Amino acid sequence: MSRAERSTKLDLERIVFIGRTFDEYVDMFSLTEEDLVGKKILDCPAGACSFTAVGSQMGLNVTACDIAYDHAIEDMENKGLKDIQHTMEQLRQVKENYIWDYFNDIEDLRNHRLSALNDCAKDWKKSRERYIAATLPFLPFRDNEFDLLLSAHFLFMYGDRLDEQFHIQTLNEYLRVTKEEIRIFPLVDLEGKRYELLDDIIRRLEYGGCKVDEVTVGYQFMNHANSMLKITKSK
């Protein structure tokens, strides 16, 4: 195996390609028709989520952005199937640590994940221009290019490996490319604990002129993960 092949293999191994469905996004971000129609929306990082695919079919203007989109579609689709299988096997060992109200059981969860991956992969193959490769904390978009930015299961969740500076840089980049509003879900780490530096970050955002609200949402799977951060930019 060449050095380039080894590098690609390592990069792929670092990416977990699992996504949520359009309906999950609606619930985790408390989205209404008014929030979406006529808006230019960015899903970042989007992974294998189907929000862009299904939203586009509905006539919404959605762009997906993720480090994974720098790889071949077929490679990521295959990796997604393996990641779903691995995740389900792990969940069986700790099933009692999750809340099984939104999903009936592990098989129902698997079907949601497979549905999201399938919709994402099909749309990615058909409409490559909607899937933009980028590595945070930098985004290849113009200032104020999007009205609404949605960010799921990334910021705050990995506080043990993404430091405060990374969070601040990423949020500043989100603010740069977004004209109106940013929504981030959830607000806890992988153990279900509120991100320890969240209050400091909220104060920083408010000092910069943003209105920041913690909003309880109608979606919960992880313990204590039932709220989002809604950041509204000043006019």
XYZ file of C-alpha atoms in Angstrom:
235
model
C 0.000 0.000 0.000
C 1.408 3.398 -0.999
C 1.750 6.336 1.405
C -1.149 8.094 -0.331
C -3.341 4.997 0.005
C -2.452 4.695 3.695
C -3.288 8.371 4.217
C -6.681 7.984 2.542
C -7.432 4.888 4.597
C -6.582 6.717 7.819
C -8.679 9.717 6.833
C -11.656 7.476 6.110
C -11.247 5.698 9.430
C -11.415 9.037 11.256
C -14.805 9.877 9.729
C -17.979 8.372 11.152
C -20.490 8.501 8.300
C -23.859 8.233 10.030
C -26.787 10.577 9.541
C -30.242 11.583 10.705
C -33.403 11.820 8.653
C -35.217 14.956 7.523
C -37.949 14.341 10.098
C -35.374 14.045 12.878
C -33.948 17.416 11.856
C -37.413 18.991 11.973
C -37.818 17.718 15.532
C -34.314 18.312 16.897
C -34.235 21.872 15.550
C -37.956 22.649 16.088
C -38.239 23.675 12.444
C -41.428 25.112 10.977
C -42.408 25.785 7.386
C -41.738 29.478 8.019
C -38.181 28.660 9.135
C -37.432 26.837 5.869
C -39.425 28.129 2.908
C -37.676 30.854 0.938
C -34.483 30.510 2.988
C -31.009 29.505 1.868
C -29.955 26.805 4.337
C -26.613 25.192 5.193
C -26.342 21.837 6.986
C -22.852 21.696 8.506
C -21.435 19.194 9.190
C -24.030 17.163 7.327
C -22.454 13.698 7.170
C -24.909 11.085 5.910
C -27.983 13.094 6.913
C -30.877 13.230 4.460
C -31.991 16.777 5.279
C -30.460 18.162 2.075
C -31.773 15.336 -0.111
C -35.341 15.342 1.164
C -35.471 19.104 1.605
C -34.365 19.658 -1.973
C -37.080 17.283 -3.207
C -39.557 19.467 -1.334
C -38.284 22.570 -3.096
C -36.106 23.900 -0.277
C -32.759 25.557 -0.974
C -30.336 23.410 1.051
C -26.580 22.862 0.837
C -24.715 20.124 2.714
C -21.138 20.591 3.889
C -18.825 17.985 5.425
C -15.235 16.746 5.445
C -16.553 13.407 4.123
C -17.532 14.898 0.766
C -13.879 15.061 -0.231
C -14.002 11.263 -0.659
C -15.612 9.118 -3.349
C -19.358 8.681 -2.924
C -19.149 4.901 -3.178
C -16.426 4.734 -0.490
C -18.491 6.812 1.923
C -21.669 4.852 1.220
C -19.870 1.577 1.996
C -18.328 3.120 5.102
C -21.735 4.344 6.213
C -23.166 0.827 6.056
C -20.284 -0.497 8.153
C -20.574 2.377 10.634
C -24.304 1.754 11.088
C -23.695 -1.942 11.696
C -20.927 -1.207 14.191
C -22.996 1.405 16.012
C -25.993 -0.896 16.366
C -23.780 -3.641 17.786
C -22.346 -1.210 20.335
C -25.782 0.134 21.276
C -27.032 -3.332 22.130
C -24.473 -3.390 24.942
C -25.591 -0.068 26.456
C -29.230 0.120 25.356
C -30.385 1.114 28.829
C -28.348 4.346 28.613
C -30.638 5.726 25.921
C -34.241 6.920 25.812
C -36.436 4.781 23.571
C -39.371 7.098 23.038
C -38.505 8.522 19.615
C -37.349 5.148 18.286
C -39.212 1.923 19.070
C -36.100 -0.229 19.345
C -32.664 -0.777 17.814
C -34.161 -2.127 14.582
C -36.250 1.026 14.204
C -33.139 3.144 14.836
C -31.214 1.114 12.242
C -33.965 1.721 9.692
C -33.810 5.479 10.313
C -30.035 5.489 9.855
C -30.214 3.363 6.690
C -32.949 5.591 5.278
C -30.864 8.707 5.879
C -27.761 7.142 4.301
C -29.682 5.879 1.281
C -31.357 9.238 0.597
C -28.084 11.122 1.109
C -26.071 8.829 -1.181
C -28.654 8.900 -3.982
C -28.903 12.685 -3.934
C -25.117 13.092 -3.671
C -24.678 10.997 -6.816
C -27.373 12.913 -8.679
C -26.681 16.463 -7.486
C -23.001 16.656 -6.574
C -23.109 20.463 -6.472
C -25.182 20.377 -3.272
C -22.467 18.488 -1.339
C -19.469 20.670 -0.537
C -16.276 19.347 1.040
C -14.836 21.444 3.875
C -12.798 20.996 7.033
C -13.902 23.077 9.992
C -13.168 25.628 11.330
C -13.008 26.994 7.778
C -15.842 27.115 5.234
C -15.609 27.841 1.485
C -18.565 30.222 1.391
C -19.121 33.967 1.072
C -19.988 36.236 3.985
C -23.730 36.074 4.818
C -24.322 33.508 2.068
C -26.933 31.549 4.054
C -30.016 32.622 5.973
C -30.049 29.609 8.306
C -27.297 27.225 9.417
C -28.045 23.906 11.127
C -25.317 22.015 12.978
C -26.097 18.627 14.519
C -24.087 16.230 16.679
C -20.703 17.902 16.367
C -20.006 21.052 18.373
C -20.178 20.579 22.160
C -20.411 16.785 21.781
C -16.662 16.338 21.372
C -15.382 18.756 23.984
C -12.859 16.143 25.085
C -11.068 16.321 21.722
C -12.111 19.682 20.244
C -10.844 22.492 22.468
C -12.513 25.814 23.250
C -10.488 27.632 20.595
C -11.801 25.260 17.921
C -15.360 25.866 19.108
C -14.870 29.639 19.017
C -13.258 29.562 15.565
C -16.028 27.346 14.195
C -18.780 29.521 15.662
C -17.117 32.638 14.243
C -17.067 30.961 10.832
C -20.716 29.961 11.200
C -21.526 33.579 12.019
C -19.525 34.811 9.041
C -21.403 32.733 6.449
C -24.852 33.101 8.051
C -27.068 36.152 7.715
C -29.869 35.403 10.180
C -29.768 32.367 12.437
C -27.736 29.357 13.609
C -29.175 26.334 15.429
C -26.946 23.779 17.165
C -28.053 20.441 18.641
C -27.405 18.954 21.181
C -25.732 20.851 24.023
C -24.209 17.844 25.790
C -21.131 15.687 25.355
C -21.093 11.971 24.589
C -21.770 11.184 28.250
C -24.882 13.366 28.326
C -23.228 16.140 30.340
C -23.763 19.787 29.408
C -20.699 21.117 27.590
C -18.656 22.643 30.392
C -17.666 25.795 28.489
C -21.096 26.474 27.013
C -21.948 29.363 29.344
C -18.666 31.087 28.490
C -19.395 30.686 24.786
C -22.938 32.021 25.204
C -21.591 35.107 26.989
C -19.073 35.626 24.195
C -21.820 35.381 21.562
C -24.053 37.815 23.455
C -21.172 40.234 23.894
C -20.745 40.122 20.114
C -24.341 41.265 19.670
C -26.134 37.953 19.137
C -29.340 36.885 20.833
C -28.844 33.386 22.256
C -31.590 31.059 23.480
C -31.516 27.511 24.815
C -34.650 25.872 23.438
C -36.142 22.570 24.583
C -37.054 20.441 21.552
C -39.283 17.455 20.865
C -36.451 15.055 20.157
C -34.428 13.045 22.624
C -32.392 9.878 22.300
C -29.327 10.529 24.452
C -29.834 11.325 28.116
C -30.259 15.103 28.714
C -29.924 15.794 24.964
C -33.219 17.566 24.354
C -32.266 21.179 23.790
C -30.643 23.258 21.081
C -28.810 26.568 20.963
C -30.575 29.169 18.834
C -28.258 32.017 17.840
C -29.875 35.018 16.170
C -27.602 37.615 14.593
C -28.279 41.278 15.180
C -29.809 43.124 12.241
